[in-house]
């Protein structure tokens, strides 16, 4: 109960403190004034961003690196609509996040008031849940429910729209109210024992199994039991882009990432396997290629906490609803070593025949920078990527050994994600070095957040893979559109090193020659007084391989650059 | 999902939800995003006023609808969501039909009404409004007969559904 009178906003901030919130990433504005005022007295640290999209990606990066929900606070209207890209990104990748938006006073709702936007309606398809506050007294209950919803079961963003009259209004309610969520039964975590036994039996019959680890395995903290299970069964493990870190990629049983730009051996393993067991992956179109043909002769097992994923992309033989960690623990009791010696020999053959590789001749290669960075960090850093060619090469060459050290926008493929997400991760994990790998296109979308990093002395290390192209689109135009380039030329980029130096505490490096890679990376590692940016002038027109054209089955993987006279059909899948 | 296996039957889905703002919009959005048209929709408070009952009739492939039901069930304010198309359920609907009827036609209309158990709810020298209730197929048959006369307007409530016996909808 309140000892002295407080406002709704003060109650809100008190509740955030009680929930253990350390940081709020935000940008102020009229309709959110009472909340910003309430933060002045709070122990929560407000991180002022330069654009609201940046705030959402920072909260996202913070959440992915720590496992705790990230909190965003913005004003109404454009402040709120600027968060939508970040909310979509979090929604697609199941990231816990609370987005607080200021709103016009309640009597003005729906009257096109200044800076009014129906953000409750606008965000509905991209949130796990949302609220429009209807009274000052309801604020603590709503916040408690939101915190519960955002992280339980399959996580996702929750938006709370707060009309200014309620945040400014006098609060006389209970700061610790009961939740009122009769319809919300967080996805059940305990699996059905019968199904577990059926899966164990299917596994015991398999001679060529593949475990497919997705983001769900990381969210549930299943990495230890996954490793035990894989080692006990002697089954190889492949991971999705977001599943990087669920299983150490340097492990002899690891096949690395599968899918459109996955390793050739992972994709070949899926073509040849007699059983595939997905642990917390949603069989995204990036990994299955042509859905009806994906592992069509294999026994397919789908383990997921969210039953609405079952049968959505492909039909499986066994569906098991439950928390990945708990399901694998139950499975561990029922399975023994499988007879996979021959299978592992075959896969080792694929690994030797089709290694990830690149030519060291010619200009500066992104792959070589990433390969060197991987050797230098030894997996002991948080890697954050933007979206595009560099992202795929980073996924290939930067091996992820530990959970929550690989942050990338997967489902949404949000360009501009990298830098702000890296800043958010650095706030959450101040002791861990944070590297951001970005392209010159994506970096320019949110590079204003260098100011946020500089002012807070965040030693985030950014490599801008500067090929003066929107490289991934250019690759598709080259391969499938007769090299007719359209809307991809970024010649005339600013000097990113100089640009960084314009921010107080910012440090810029330029990397032009392969021989300087190690030296420049070492300098960047040694710089910890603020953000640093390596402007890496890389080769203009390198292409990412292996590649499965969108919508094609895994069998049609191109392991390396097709011959120049080989005409490729336009892919039937989406992007 | 393969396009060939689509079976475009009409499904009757009942959704039990918390009586809160925005719930209908969230549910409607899931149908719309998958390209499903909502043919009819009935929403009213349940016996416990904190909850509402929605009955949605929609046409589309069974596979698509299965996914929609899973996604609707996932919504925070939804208690449960079920397809009653295949099970044994009581389905009822009501329609009001306004007809322009001359003195000579009136007896024949009344005979049709009697056959289908309709009620005359309004009667004037030139028009009559009849109410027909029952399963949707019965309404269709009755209305087909009434269409022989000049049908001025027609309002149907849409289906409501309830499980039989002591099963809960």
XYZ file of C-alpha atoms in Angstrom:
744
model
C 0.000 0.000 0.000
C 1.151 3.506 -0.693
C 2.596 5.453 2.200
C 2.275 8.769 0.373
C 0.321 9.655 -2.736
C 1.920 8.659 -5.981
C 1.005 8.938 -9.622
C 0.143 6.062 -11.918
C 3.542 6.567 -13.550
C 5.310 6.298 -10.202
C 3.397 3.110 -9.483
C 4.431 1.800 -12.893
C 8.102 2.542 -12.292
C 7.912 1.059 -8.761
C 6.484 -2.129 -10.237
C 9.243 -2.278 -12.858
C 11.781 -1.981 -10.035
C 10.046 -4.773 -8.147
C 10.274 -6.951 -11.240
C 14.045 -6.486 -11.226
C 14.272 -4.263 -14.297
C 17.756 -2.696 -14.585
C 17.453 -0.680 -17.769
C 14.785 1.051 -19.783
C 15.678 1.824 -23.379
C 13.665 4.785 -24.530
C 13.055 8.130 -26.088
C 10.883 10.738 -24.414
C 7.884 12.643 -25.652
C 4.784 14.514 -24.544
C 2.407 11.667 -23.826
C 5.061 9.814 -21.838
C 6.146 12.827 -19.720
C 4.700 11.536 -16.428
C 6.570 8.229 -16.825
C 9.869 9.899 -17.699
C 9.359 12.144 -14.693
C 8.848 9.119 -12.447
C 12.121 7.562 -13.635
C 14.130 10.503 -12.233
C 13.758 9.122 -8.690
C 14.184 5.506 -9.724
C 17.184 3.211 -9.515
C 16.347 1.934 -12.988
C 18.774 3.375 -15.512
C 17.225 5.083 -18.497
C 19.181 4.657 -21.714
C 18.275 7.471 -24.054
C 18.398 6.269 -27.652
C 18.409 8.269 -30.863
C 15.524 6.525 -32.594
C 12.770 4.362 -31.116
C 13.578 1.400 -33.371
C 17.014 1.382 -31.742
C 15.381 1.150 -28.308
C 13.503 -1.994 -29.281
C 16.597 -3.665 -30.749
C 18.602 -2.746 -27.651
C 15.924 -4.278 -25.437
C 15.957 -7.295 -27.768
C 19.752 -7.667 -27.588
C 19.629 -7.250 -23.817
C 16.950 -9.945 -23.590
C 18.725 -12.432 -25.860
C 22.032 -12.004 -24.067
C 20.621 -12.231 -20.527
C 17.386 -14.206 -20.891
C 15.554 -11.422 -19.029
C 12.879 -9.299 -20.708
C 14.039 -6.008 -22.200
C 11.986 -2.890 -21.472
C 11.243 -0.079 -23.929
C 9.590 3.256 -23.174
C 8.508 5.644 -25.926
C 5.917 8.292 -26.517
C 2.695 8.127 -28.512
C 2.122 8.429 -32.262
C 5.348 8.291 -34.285
C 7.331 7.336 -31.181
C 5.163 4.274 -30.856
C 4.993 3.409 -34.559
C 8.794 3.567 -34.779
C 8.922 0.568 -32.446
C 6.924 -1.716 -34.721
C 9.923 -3.093 -36.650
C 11.605 -3.983 -33.380
C 8.442 -5.561 -32.009
C 8.083 -7.678 -35.162
C 11.734 -8.727 -34.845
C 11.181 -9.840 -31.244
C 7.888 -11.524 -32.086
C 9.339 -13.554 -34.951
C 12.273 -14.712 -32.811
C 10.349 -15.294 -29.530
C 12.154 -12.634 -27.513
C 10.694 -11.375 -24.214
C 10.123 -7.619 -24.286
C 7.862 -5.050 -22.656
C 7.052 -2.015 -24.787
C 5.501 0.900 -22.883
C 4.009 3.530 -25.127
C 2.646 6.874 -24.025
C -0.813 7.668 -25.357
C -3.005 10.743 -25.577
C -5.421 11.323 -22.690
C -8.297 8.857 -22.680
C -11.095 11.355 -23.533
C -9.198 12.189 -26.738
C -8.771 8.569 -27.886
C -10.053 8.020 -31.391
C -10.312 11.744 -32.135
C -7.060 12.064 -34.098
C -5.493 13.993 -31.254
C -1.964 15.342 -31.676
C 0.494 12.426 -31.813
C -2.274 9.898 -31.439
C -1.872 6.534 -33.120
C -3.932 3.428 -32.471
C -0.827 1.543 -31.449
C -2.898 -1.141 -29.731
C -4.494 -1.903 -33.086
C -1.381 -1.317 -35.173
C 0.727 -3.801 -33.263
C -1.888 -6.487 -32.723
C -0.498 -8.999 -35.252
C 3.072 -8.724 -33.959
C 2.660 -8.964 -30.201
C 2.166 -11.922 -27.911
C -0.332 -9.760 -26.044
C -1.140 -6.079 -25.577
C -2.957 -3.752 -23.223
C -4.601 -0.367 -23.414
C -4.645 0.944 -19.851
C -8.176 1.852 -18.756
C -7.564 3.157 -15.236
C -4.702 4.300 -13.025
C -5.457 1.548 -10.524
C -5.027 -1.205 -13.116
C -1.397 -0.280 -13.916
C 0.354 -2.645 -11.434
C -1.861 -5.589 -12.379
C -1.305 -5.045 -16.088
C 2.441 -4.739 -15.621
C 2.580 -7.910 -13.563
C 0.561 -9.808 -16.136
C 2.702 -8.433 -18.955
C 5.924 -9.546 -17.276
C 4.443 -12.984 -16.722
C 3.152 -13.341 -20.278
C 6.274 -12.063 -22.029
C 8.623 -14.690 -20.571
C 6.443 -17.710 -19.896
C 6.028 -20.557 -22.356
C 7.124 -19.336 -25.749
C 8.300 -15.770 -25.059
C 7.197 -12.771 -27.076
C 6.740 -9.011 -26.882
C 3.935 -7.438 -24.830
C 2.843 -3.860 -25.451
C 1.249 -1.579 -22.857
C -0.340 1.623 -24.140
C -0.644 4.152 -21.304
C -2.939 7.174 -21.771
C -1.388 10.232 -20.158
C -4.305 10.945 -17.831
C -3.809 7.525 -16.215
C -0.034 7.837 -15.859
C -0.484 11.346 -14.419
C -3.496 10.372 -12.305
C -3.295 9.797 -8.582
C -2.735 6.170 -7.714
C -4.451 4.755 -4.641
C -4.421 1.050 -5.404
C -2.437 -2.024 -4.535
C 1.129 -2.323 -5.851
C 1.011 -6.133 -5.579
C -2.340 -7.106 -7.073
C -3.390 -10.562 -8.191
C -3.167 -11.315 -11.889
C -6.416 -11.751 -13.761
C -5.549 -14.095 -16.604
C -8.185 -16.812 -16.653
C -7.527 -17.745 -20.268
C -3.774 -17.828 -20.036
C -2.374 -21.205 -19.291
C 1.287 -20.925 -20.195
C 2.116 -23.636 -22.647
C 2.438 -26.855 -20.712
C 6.051 -27.785 -20.148
C 5.727 -31.421 -19.035
C 5.564 -33.806 -21.998
C 3.180 -36.713 -22.397
C 5.060 -39.816 -21.227
C 3.524 -42.046 -23.891
C 4.775 -39.755 -26.639
C 8.220 -39.596 -25.029
C 8.383 -43.400 -25.076
C 7.238 -43.495 -28.705
C 9.970 -41.032 -29.655
C 12.541 -43.028 -27.696
C 11.501 -46.134 -29.587
C 11.739 -44.370 -32.949
C 15.195 -43.138 -31.976
C 16.327 -46.599 -30.929
C 15.459 -47.953 -34.393
C 17.290 -45.161 -36.192
C 20.692 -45.774 -37.770
C 20.996 -42.345 -39.395
C 19.499 -39.813 -36.986
C 19.947 -36.026 -36.979
C 19.038 -33.770 -34.074
C 17.935 -30.334 -35.223
C 18.391 -27.738 -32.473
C 16.486 -24.469 -32.693
C 16.051 -21.336 -30.633
C 13.619 -23.109 -28.302
C 16.465 -25.306 -27.061
C 18.315 -22.145 -25.987
C 15.276 -20.436 -24.475
C 14.624 -23.464 -22.283
C 18.304 -23.793 -21.322
C 18.550 -27.286 -22.784
C 22.205 -27.065 -23.860
C 23.604 -29.425 -21.215
C 20.996 -32.140 -21.598
C 21.126 -31.807 -25.389
C 24.832 -32.487 -25.287
C 24.365 -35.437 -22.936
C 21.679 -36.889 -25.156
C 23.656 -36.431 -28.383
C 26.758 -37.971 -26.831
C 24.827 -40.837 -25.269
C 23.063 -41.679 -28.536
C 26.069 -40.756 -30.695
C 23.724 -38.699 -32.857
C 24.900 -35.698 -34.892
C 23.425 -32.272 -34.172
C 22.709 -29.479 -36.612
C 21.366 -26.102 -35.572
C 19.285 -23.340 -37.055
C 20.582 -19.771 -37.312
C 18.957 -18.929 -33.985
C 19.888 -22.306 -32.523
C 23.586 -21.410 -32.658
C 24.913 -21.974 -29.153
C 22.527 -24.773 -28.219
C 25.270 -27.254 -29.078
C 28.963 -26.375 -29.324
C 29.766 -26.027 -33.006
C 33.315 -27.289 -32.497
C 31.988 -30.584 -31.072
C 32.786 -33.609 -33.291
C 29.044 -34.405 -33.436
C 28.150 -30.903 -34.612
C 27.212 -30.353 -38.240
C 26.941 -26.597 -37.834
C 24.065 -24.639 -39.296
C 21.708 -26.144 -41.857
C 19.468 -24.487 -44.407
C 19.693 -22.029 -47.265
C 23.270 -21.017 -46.499
C 24.059 -23.805 -44.059
C 26.973 -26.181 -44.300
C 26.912 -28.673 -47.145
C 27.394 -31.529 -44.692
C 24.427 -30.500 -42.544
C 22.162 -30.289 -45.574
C 23.494 -33.567 -46.970
C 22.902 -35.190 -43.591
C 19.250 -34.145 -43.762
C 18.915 -35.518 -47.271
C 20.344 -38.897 -46.189
C 19.004 -39.251 -42.641
C 16.396 -41.784 -41.555
C 15.191 -39.678 -38.616
C 15.130 -35.973 -37.848
C 14.257 -34.703 -34.382
C 13.609 -31.000 -34.094
C 14.135 -29.560 -30.635
C 12.571 -26.104 -30.466
C 12.769 -25.219 -34.127
C 9.725 -24.245 -36.152
C 10.825 -25.808 -39.469
C 11.201 -22.337 -40.937
C 11.195 -22.023 -44.737
C 14.918 -21.087 -44.616
C 15.774 -24.588 -43.437
C 13.289 -26.927 -45.072
C 13.493 -25.690 -48.658
C 10.537 -27.312 -50.384
C 8.206 -28.376 -47.570
C 6.666 -31.572 -49.011
C 10.114 -32.930 -49.894
C 11.854 -32.143 -46.607
C 13.140 -35.395 -45.068
C 10.242 -37.136 -46.767
C 11.550 -40.658 -46.190
C 12.719 -40.042 -42.648
C 10.873 -40.323 -39.362
C 10.086 -36.745 -38.403
C 9.809 -35.683 -34.757
C 8.766 -32.227 -33.615
C 9.370 -31.110 -30.031
C 7.985 -27.655 -29.288
C 6.459 -25.774 -26.378
C 4.016 -24.100 -28.762
C 1.530 -26.625 -30.199
C 0.401 -24.161 -32.883
C 3.697 -24.914 -34.661
C 2.723 -28.560 -35.117
C 1.891 -29.367 -38.711
C 2.269 -25.735 -39.712
C 5.156 -26.221 -42.130
C 5.553 -29.985 -42.422
C 3.667 -33.024 -41.202
C 5.574 -35.054 -38.622
C 5.262 -38.581 -37.264
C 5.548 -37.523 -33.634
C 4.560 -34.247 -32.015
C 5.650 -33.655 -28.466
C 4.516 -30.566 -26.633
C 6.756 -29.529 -23.805
C 9.725 -27.519 -22.663
C 12.757 -28.660 -24.661
C 14.922 -29.177 -21.605
C 12.322 -31.272 -19.783
C 11.481 -33.340 -22.870
C 15.161 -34.123 -23.470
C 15.636 -35.026 -19.801
C 12.765 -37.518 -20.078
C 14.152 -38.868 -23.343
C 17.565 -39.328 -21.794
C 16.049 -41.882 -19.392
C 14.696 -43.973 -22.239
C 17.411 -44.044 -24.889
C 20.816 -45.667 -25.107
C 23.648 -45.572 -27.596
C 22.485 -45.948 -31.177
C 24.296 -47.856 -33.829
C 25.502 -44.805 -35.753
C 29.168 -45.635 -36.436
C 28.643 -45.984 -40.172
C 26.522 -42.845 -40.314
C 29.098 -40.755 -38.484
C 31.802 -42.048 -40.851
C 29.673 -40.991 -43.827
C 29.162 -37.542 -42.312
C 32.866 -37.171 -41.565
C 33.437 -37.932 -45.232
C 31.072 -35.091 -46.164
C 32.853 -32.767 -43.763
C 36.191 -33.537 -45.418
C 34.834 -33.321 -48.955
C 32.703 -30.191 -48.569
C 34.336 -27.997 -45.933
C 33.418 -24.350 -45.523
C 36.008 -22.605 -47.582
C 36.930 -19.420 -49.372
C 39.621 -18.280 -51.757
C 42.277 -16.146 -50.154
C 43.286 -14.647 -53.493
C 41.890 -11.352 -54.745
C 40.497 -8.589 -52.570
C 39.735 -8.558 -48.863
C 37.243 -11.312 -48.022
C 34.571 -11.079 -45.345
C 35.078 -14.787 -44.709
C 38.734 -14.282 -43.896
C 37.971 -11.483 -41.450
C 35.335 -13.632 -39.739
C 37.543 -16.703 -39.748
C 40.344 -14.726 -38.097
C 37.953 -13.142 -35.602
C 36.663 -16.603 -34.720
C 40.178 -17.837 -34.042
C 41.026 -14.779 -31.975
C 37.908 -14.803 -29.774
C 37.723 -18.599 -29.546
C 33.978 -18.328 -29.095
C 34.512 -16.203 -26.007
C 32.518 -13.162 -27.105
C 28.968 -12.194 -27.912
C 28.516 -12.051 -31.668
C 25.742 -9.860 -32.975
C 24.995 -9.622 -36.652
C 22.937 -7.496 -38.947
C 21.192 -9.076 -41.931
C 22.641 -10.077 -45.265
C 25.696 -11.791 -46.716
C 27.908 -10.968 -43.741
C 25.294 -12.567 -41.467
C 25.426 -15.854 -43.342
C 29.210 -15.892 -43.460
C 29.352 -15.015 -39.779
C 26.980 -17.894 -39.075
C 29.278 -20.186 -41.064
C 32.672 -19.050 -39.847
C 32.055 -17.820 -36.304
C 31.498 -20.986 -34.363
C 29.167 -20.538 -31.437
C 30.156 -22.572 -28.422
C 27.986 -21.217 -25.637
C 24.314 -20.267 -25.300
C 23.194 -16.653 -25.698
C 26.397 -15.552 -27.418
C 24.941 -15.430 -30.936
C 22.379 -12.692 -31.580
C 20.850 -12.333 -34.998
C 17.526 -11.307 -36.468
C 16.279 -14.575 -37.953
C 12.570 -14.639 -38.678
C 12.129 -10.970 -39.500
C 15.545 -10.495 -41.133
C 15.647 -6.924 -39.845
C 18.416 -4.833 -41.346
C 19.647 -2.307 -38.803
C 19.321 -4.809 -35.966
C 23.027 -5.336 -35.338
C 24.403 -2.176 -33.748
C 21.531 -1.434 -31.340
C 21.175 -5.112 -30.390
C 24.914 -5.215 -29.695
C 24.610 -2.148 -27.454
C 21.737 -3.798 -25.575
C 23.773 -6.993 -25.156
C 26.701 -4.970 -23.811
C 24.443 -3.389 -21.183
C 23.221 -6.828 -20.156
C 26.634 -8.523 -20.195
C 29.161 -5.780 -19.398
C 31.994 -8.276 -18.826
C 31.662 -9.970 -22.173
C 33.226 -8.518 -25.316
C 30.541 -7.720 -27.868
C 31.248 -7.812 -31.589
C 28.774 -6.497 -34.122
C 29.121 -7.738 -37.673
C 27.187 -5.497 -40.039
C 26.977 -4.711 -43.699
C 27.301 -1.191 -45.012
C 23.570 -1.191 -45.856
C 22.170 -2.305 -42.521
C 24.686 -0.318 -40.504
C 23.497 2.918 -42.072
C 19.923 2.209 -41.028
C 20.589 2.551 -37.293
C 24.102 4.010 -37.069
C 22.705 6.988 -35.137
C 22.895 4.685 -32.104
C 26.670 5.146 -32.154
C 25.769 8.217 -30.108
C 24.023 6.045 -27.504
C 27.070 3.764 -27.351
C 29.516 6.671 -27.191
C 27.741 8.590 -24.433
C 27.418 5.455 -22.315
C 31.015 4.407 -23.116
C 29.851 1.062 -24.441
C 32.902 -0.719 -25.914
C 30.956 -2.434 -28.657
C 33.190 -3.463 -31.556
C 31.641 -3.109 -34.970
C 32.967 -4.497 -38.222
C 31.253 -2.860 -41.162
C 31.668 -5.218 -44.094
C 31.717 -2.470 -46.656
C 31.230 -3.836 -50.165
C 29.326 -0.795 -51.410
C 26.395 -3.034 -52.275
C 23.281 -4.420 -50.682
C 25.219 -7.614 -51.177
C 22.650 -10.356 -50.689
C 20.188 -8.756 -53.063
C 23.017 -8.126 -55.507
C 23.930 -11.825 -55.261
C 20.371 -12.821 -56.233
C 20.334 -10.341 -59.103
C 23.639 -11.725 -60.326
C 22.534 -15.335 -60.039
C 18.881 -15.235 -61.038
C 18.265 -11.931 -62.817
C 21.075 -11.962 -65.405
C 23.201 -9.685 -63.222
C 20.805 -6.793 -63.859
C 21.526 -4.752 -60.745
C 18.683 -2.666 -59.442
C 18.507 -0.751 -56.189
C 21.632 -2.265 -54.702
C 24.456 0.181 -55.429
C 25.805 1.900 -52.315
C 28.811 3.644 -53.905
C 29.330 6.946 -52.125
C 29.170 5.552 -48.604
C 30.611 7.802 -45.931
C 33.970 6.956 -44.385
C 32.654 4.914 -41.459
C 35.923 5.209 -39.536
C 35.902 9.006 -39.704
C 32.213 9.072 -38.931
C 32.784 7.093 -35.730
C 35.517 9.456 -34.633
C 32.979 12.277 -34.749
C 31.304 10.777 -31.660
C 32.993 11.475 -28.317
C 34.960 8.354 -27.380
C 34.332 6.739 -30.748
C 37.253 5.081 -32.496
C 37.493 4.261 -36.171
C 39.766 1.841 -38.029
C 40.103 1.155 -41.697
C 40.882 -2.316 -42.980
C 41.835 -2.750 -46.613
C 44.340 -5.595 -46.864
C 44.063 -9.199 -45.754
C 47.510 -8.916 -44.221
C 46.216 -6.311 -41.729
C 43.221 -8.267 -40.431
C 44.819 -9.565 -37.267
C 46.513 -6.264 -36.458
C 43.317 -4.241 -36.808
C 41.232 -6.734 -34.856
C 43.810 -6.637 -32.065
C 43.632 -2.849 -31.941
C 39.856 -3.004 -31.772
C 40.039 -5.553 -28.971
C 42.331 -3.283 -27.020
C 40.037 -0.259 -27.340
C 37.503 -0.143 -24.523
C 36.713 3.533 -23.975
C 33.704 3.550 -26.262
C 32.445 2.085 -29.506
C 34.845 1.322 -32.288
C 34.085 0.701 -35.902
C 36.258 -1.125 -38.390
C 35.477 0.041 -41.884
C 36.419 -3.095 -43.808
C 36.668 -2.375 -47.514
C 35.862 -5.860 -48.746
C 35.561 -7.366 -52.196
C 32.514 -6.020 -53.997
C 30.967 -9.061 -55.589
C 31.596 -12.204 -53.605
C 28.701 -14.653 -53.258
C 27.617 -16.796 -50.308
C 27.745 -20.575 -50.774
C 26.521 -23.207 -50.121
C 23.100 -22.024 -51.225
C 19.741 -23.687 -51.604
C 17.618 -21.505 -53.895
C 14.433 -20.447 -52.069
C 11.665 -23.023 -52.462
C 13.983 -25.729 -53.817
C 14.511 -29.023 -51.988
C 17.733 -29.554 -50.032
C 18.935 -31.890 -52.781
C 19.349 -28.877 -55.109
C 21.966 -27.208 -52.942
C 24.674 -25.344 -54.849
C 27.872 -26.122 -53.003
C 29.907 -23.489 -54.775
C 29.619 -20.838 -57.470
C 27.864 -22.334 -60.527
C 29.728 -22.164 -63.835
C 29.236 -18.812 -65.538
C 27.408 -20.391 -68.481
C 25.005 -22.239 -66.196
C 21.611 -20.564 -66.392
C 19.690 -20.680 -63.106
C 15.921 -20.612 -62.838
C 14.385 -17.868 -60.731
C 13.644 -19.358 -57.294
C 10.029 -20.271 -56.614
C 10.182 -19.563 -52.896
C 9.840 -16.096 -51.442
C 13.002 -14.147 -50.687
C -0.202 -27.284 -47.213
C -0.950 -28.721 -50.588
C -3.699 -26.983 -52.525
C -5.119 -30.229 -53.848
C -6.186 -31.610 -50.506
C -8.385 -28.651 -49.646
C -11.873 -29.470 -48.610
C -13.919 -26.298 -48.534
C -16.555 -27.373 -46.004
C -18.268 -24.905 -43.690
C -16.998 -25.193 -40.143
C -18.695 -24.092 -36.975
C -16.204 -23.007 -34.378
C -17.004 -22.050 -30.855
C -14.616 -19.870 -28.888
C -14.883 -19.237 -25.169
C -13.126 -15.992 -24.295
C -12.532 -13.501 -21.501
C -15.028 -10.668 -21.880
C -12.375 -8.024 -22.612
C -11.859 -5.388 -25.315
C -9.806 -6.404 -28.325
C -10.461 -10.139 -28.121
C -12.701 -10.214 -31.177
C -10.208 -8.138 -33.181
C -7.395 -10.556 -32.364
C -9.467 -13.562 -33.379
C -10.758 -11.930 -36.564
C -7.189 -11.054 -37.493
C -6.074 -14.675 -37.375
C -8.869 -15.661 -39.761
C -8.144 -12.745 -42.089
C -4.394 -13.349 -42.217
C -4.981 -16.871 -43.465
C -7.485 -15.621 -46.030
C -10.512 -17.187 -44.353
C -13.820 -15.370 -44.657
C -16.059 -15.329 -41.613
C -19.530 -16.302 -42.846
C -21.318 -15.655 -39.602
C -20.407 -14.577 -36.126
C -22.375 -14.570 -32.895
C -20.935 -13.042 -29.735
C -22.723 -12.838 -26.412
C -21.905 -13.078 -22.708
C -21.901 -16.596 -21.296
C -23.645 -17.773 -18.125
C -20.651 -16.361 -16.240
C -20.544 -12.689 -17.239
C -16.746 -12.554 -17.126
C -16.660 -14.668 -20.258
C -18.152 -14.476 -23.723
C -19.089 -17.130 -26.208
C -18.334 -16.673 -29.873
C -19.703 -18.926 -32.564
C -17.940 -18.476 -35.878
C -18.942 -20.100 -39.147
C -16.178 -20.125 -41.715
C -15.480 -21.882 -44.956
C -12.097 -23.264 -45.874
C -9.694 -26.163 -45.882
C -9.690 -28.391 -42.822
C -5.881 -28.116 -42.517
C -5.932 -24.342 -42.593
C -8.700 -24.249 -40.058
C -6.858 -26.596 -37.735
C -3.948 -24.136 -37.681
C -6.339 -21.236 -37.072
C -7.870 -23.064 -34.107
C -4.416 -23.722 -32.648
C -3.478 -20.077 -33.049
C -6.752 -18.790 -31.631
C -6.387 -21.145 -28.651
C -2.991 -19.589 -27.995
C -4.351 -16.071 -27.500
C -4.042 -14.910 -23.915
C -7.748 -14.075 -23.535
C -9.055 -17.275 -25.130
C -10.055 -20.112 -22.783
C -10.660 -22.630 -25.516
C -11.591 -22.956 -29.147
C -13.272 -25.956 -30.801
C -14.508 -27.040 -34.191
C -17.995 -28.533 -33.916
C -18.403 -29.448 -37.574
C -17.687 -33.124 -37.209
C -18.942 -33.847 -33.700
C -22.512 -34.279 -32.595
C -23.632 -30.781 -31.640
C -26.849 -28.793 -31.456
C -26.743 -26.072 -34.087
C -29.488 -23.460 -34.274
C -30.081 -20.278 -36.165
C -32.858 -17.718 -36.443
C -33.970 -15.603 -39.407
C -36.425 -12.761 -39.859
C -37.895 -12.476 -43.354
C -40.030 -9.551 -44.454
C -42.345 -10.291 -47.387
C -44.586 -8.067 -49.443
C -47.800 -10.145 -49.531
C -51.123 -9.417 -51.123
C -54.394 -10.504 -49.583
C -54.615 -13.405 -52.066
C -51.120 -14.677 -51.247
C -51.434 -14.488 -47.478
C -52.992 -17.930 -46.910
C -50.327 -19.683 -48.900
C -47.557 -17.930 -46.994
C -49.182 -18.891 -43.729
C -49.333 -22.521 -44.872
C -45.611 -22.505 -45.606
C -45.001 -20.888 -42.229
C -47.019 -23.539 -40.481
C -45.114 -26.273 -42.238
C -41.776 -24.907 -41.080
C -43.013 -23.886 -37.649
C -42.440 -20.193 -38.325
C -43.939 -17.428 -36.260
C -45.571 -14.389 -37.769
C -44.079 -11.526 -35.829
C -45.531 -8.630 -37.783
C -48.534 -8.413 -40.053
C -49.920 -5.479 -42.036
C -52.325 -5.367 -44.974
C -49.391 -5.353 -47.414
C -46.502 -7.038 -45.600
C -45.669 -9.731 -43.133
C -42.511 -10.565 -41.188
C -41.930 -14.156 -40.223
C -39.437 -15.659 -37.830
C -37.948 -19.058 -38.577
C -35.690 -20.961 -36.221
C -33.843 -24.256 -36.423
C -30.828 -25.834 -38.019
C -29.391 -23.774 -40.888
C -30.542 -26.322 -43.494
C -34.132 -25.931 -42.350
C -33.823 -22.152 -42.652
C -32.439 -22.544 -46.166
C -35.384 -24.747 -47.177
C -37.964 -22.441 -45.659
C -36.433 -19.346 -47.215
C -36.327 -21.053 -50.609
C -40.103 -21.461 -50.352
C -40.642 -17.897 -49.146
C -38.564 -16.497 -51.993
C -41.468 -17.344 -54.288
C -42.994 -14.179 -52.871
C -41.481 -10.726 -52.813
C -38.776 -10.875 -50.172
C -38.153 -7.318 -49.005
C -35.381 -8.081 -46.577
C -33.785 -10.898 -44.687
C -31.753 -10.990 -41.478
C -30.094 -14.168 -40.196
C -28.489 -14.352 -36.777
C -25.782 -16.808 -37.709
C -25.384 -20.166 -36.059
C -25.045 -20.850 -32.384
C -23.771 -24.203 -31.298
C -23.845 -26.302 -28.142
C -22.484 -29.756 -27.412
C -25.044 -32.473 -26.729
C -25.502 -34.374 -23.471
C -23.415 -33.343 -20.480
C -20.405 -32.477 -22.616
C -19.321 -28.842 -22.427
C -19.077 -26.719 -25.552
